[in-house]
C-alpha positions as a LaTeX table, in Angstrom:
\begin{tabular}{lrrr}
\hline
Residue & $x$ (\AA) & $y$ (\AA) & $z$ (\AA) \\
\hline
Met1 & 0.00 & 0.00 & 0.00 \\
Lys2 & 1.39 & 3.41 & $-1.00$ \\
Leu3 & 0.95 & 6.32 & 1.36 \\
Thr4 & 2.10 & 9.01 & $-1.05$ \\
Val5 & 1.37 & 9.76 & $-4.66$ \\
Pro6 & 4.37 & 9.00 & $-6.87$ \\
Pro7 & 6.02 & 12.10 & $-8.35$ \\
Ile8 & 5.00 & 13.18 & $-11.82$ \\
Gln9 & 7.58 & 12.21 & $-14.44$ \\
Ile10 & 8.60 & 15.35 & $-16.31$ \\
Glu11 & 11.00 & 15.18 & $-19.23$ \\
Pro12 & 13.86 & 17.74 & $-19.13$ \\
Asp13 & 12.51 & 19.78 & $-22.07$ \\
Glu14 & 8.80 & 19.16 & $-21.52$ \\
Gly15 & 7.75 & 22.39 & $-19.81$ \\
Phe16 & 4.14 & 22.99 & $-18.81$ \\
Thr17 & 1.70 & 20.65 & $-20.55$ \\
Ser18 & $-2.07$ & 20.70 & $-20.06$ \\
Glu19 & $-1.89$ & 17.03 & $-19.10$ \\
Lys20 & 0.57 & 17.54 & $-16.22$ \\
Asp21 & 0.03 & 21.18 & $-15.21$ \\
Ile22 & $-3.09$ & 20.37 & $-13.19$ \\
Phe23 & $-2.73$ & 23.47 & $-10.99$ \\
Cys24 & $-2.45$ & 25.81 & $-14.02$ \\
Arg25 & 0.91 & 27.30 & $-13.07$ \\
Lys26 & 2.08 & 27.94 & $-16.63$ \\
Asp27 & 1.06 & 31.62 & $-16.43$ \\
Phe28 & 3.07 & 32.06 & $-13.22$ \\
Gly29 & 6.02 & 30.35 & $-14.91$ \\
Gln30 & 5.72 & 32.70 & $-17.90$ \\
Asn31 & 5.54 & 35.74 & $-15.60$ \\
Leu32 & 8.63 & 34.55 & $-13.73$ \\
Leu33 & 10.42 & 33.98 & $-17.05$ \\
Asn34 & 9.50 & 37.52 & $-18.16$ \\
Leu35 & 10.81 & 38.90 & $-14.87$ \\
Ile36 & 14.21 & 37.22 & $-15.04$ \\
Thr37 & 14.74 & 37.99 & $-18.72$ \\
Asn38 & 13.80 & 41.67 & $-18.45$ \\
Val39 & 15.34 & 42.80 & $-15.16$ \\
Asp40 & 18.54 & 44.84 & $-15.43$ \\
Asp41 & 19.72 & 44.40 & $-11.84$ \\
Glu42 & 20.84 & 41.38 & $-9.87$ \\
Leu43 & 17.93 & 39.28 & $-8.75$ \\
Val44 & 17.29 & 36.65 & $-6.12$ \\
Val45 & 14.07 & 34.68 & $-6.39$ \\
Ala46 & 12.79 & 32.40 & $-3.64$ \\
Leu47 & 10.02 & 29.86 & $-4.10$ \\
Asp48 & 8.52 & 29.14 & $-0.70$ \\
Ala49 & 5.59 & 26.90 & 0.17 \\
Pro50 & 4.79 & 24.13 & 2.63 \\
Trp51 & 5.88 & 20.55 & 1.97 \\
Gly52 & 3.81 & 18.89 & $-0.74$ \\
Glu53 & 2.59 & 22.06 & $-2.43$ \\
Gly54 & 4.29 & 21.27 & $-5.75$ \\
Lys55 & 7.49 & 23.34 & $-5.63$ \\
Thr56 & 9.63 & 20.59 & $-7.17$ \\
Thr57 & 7.07 & 19.84 & $-9.88$ \\
Phe58 & 6.75 & 23.54 & $-10.72$ \\
Ile59 & 10.53 & 23.99 & $-10.90$ \\
Lys60 & 10.98 & 20.97 & $-13.17$ \\
Met61 & 8.22 & 22.20 & $-15.49$ \\
Trp62 & 9.66 & 25.72 & $-15.42$ \\
Gln63 & 13.12 & 24.36 & $-16.17$ \\
Gly64 & 11.59 & 22.70 & $-19.24$ \\
Met65 & 10.11 & 26.07 & $-20.23$ \\
Leu66 & 13.55 & 27.66 & $-19.84$ \\
Lys67 & 15.08 & 24.93 & $-22.00$ \\
Gln68 & 12.45 & 25.57 & $-24.70$ \\
Glu69 & 13.54 & 29.23 & $-24.63$ \\
Arg70 & 17.20 & 28.11 & $-24.88$ \\
Ile71 & 18.00 & 29.35 & $-21.36$ \\
Glu72 & 20.40 & 27.06 & $-19.54$ \\
Ser73 & 19.75 & 26.32 & $-15.88$ \\
Ile74 & 20.67 & 23.89 & $-13.15$ \\
Tyr75 & 18.44 & 21.98 & $-10.77$ \\
Phe76 & 19.84 & 21.80 & $-7.26$ \\
Asp77 & 17.92 & 19.98 & $-4.54$ \\
Ala78 & 19.17 & 21.55 & $-1.30$ \\
Phe79 & 17.31 & 18.99 & 0.80 \\
Ala80 & 18.96 & 16.07 & $-1.02$ \\
Asn81 & 22.37 & 17.70 & $-0.51$ \\
Asp82 & 21.77 & 18.62 & 3.13 \\
Tyr83 & 24.35 & 16.08 & 4.32 \\
Gln84 & 27.20 & 17.94 & 2.59 \\
Lys85 & 29.78 & 19.42 & 4.93 \\
Glu86 & 30.50 & 22.18 & 2.39 \\
Pro87 & 27.20 & 22.92 & 0.59 \\
Phe88 & 28.83 & 25.53 & $-1.65$ \\
Leu89 & 30.96 & 22.81 & $-3.26$ \\
Ala90 & 27.86 & 20.81 & $-4.19$ \\
Ile91 & 26.16 & 23.72 & $-5.94$ \\
Ala92 & 29.45 & 24.88 & $-7.49$ \\
Ala93 & 29.89 & 21.39 & $-8.95$ \\
Glu94 & 26.45 & 21.65 & $-10.60$ \\
Ile95 & 27.33 & 25.04 & $-12.07$ \\
Tyr96 & 30.70 & 23.71 & $-13.27$ \\
Ser97 & 29.00 & 20.74 & $-14.93$ \\
Leu98 & 26.67 & 23.07 & $-16.83$ \\
Ile99 & 29.53 & 25.31 & $-17.94$ \\
Asn100 & 31.66 & 22.33 & $-18.96$ \\
Trp101 & 28.76 & 20.76 & $-20.88$ \\
Thr102 & 27.82 & 24.05 & $-22.60$ \\
Phe103 & 31.34 & 25.00 & $-23.65$ \\
Gly104 & 32.19 & 21.39 & $-24.45$ \\
Lys105 & 29.40 & 21.35 & $-27.05$ \\
Lys106 & 30.64 & 24.62 & $-28.56$ \\
Gln107 & 34.24 & 23.37 & $-28.70$ \\
Glu108 & 33.06 & 20.20 & $-30.42$ \\
Lys109 & 31.17 & 22.23 & $-33.05$ \\
Ile110 & 34.21 & 24.44 & $-33.66$ \\
Ala111 & 36.48 & 21.40 & $-34.01$ \\
Ile112 & 34.11 & 19.77 & $-36.50$ \\
Ser113 & 33.87 & 22.97 & $-38.56$ \\
Leu114 & 37.68 & 23.25 & $-38.66$ \\
Val115 & 38.04 & 19.71 & $-40.01$ \\
\hline
\end{tabular}
């Protein structure tokens, strides 16, 4: 017997679909996207809600929306990394992986075009 509902499976580039966005948060995601793409100053955004309110699901859908807009992002689960003695290293490693992957793809394209 399961006591919790299994998490919704969201593909990395799926975004908000009518099938999975049952709480209709696509508009909020679009407004947040508009905010971060149009602000000229530094910006810190916090998503706060009680446990089970759908923060992780929203973020994964929003990350798909960002990917559709060709905006790179990382997903960092602070709760899953709570055991880390140096939490900065864990998030820095995620950022490094994104940078390495992004520039690695560009270097590969340049190398192919030179050949």
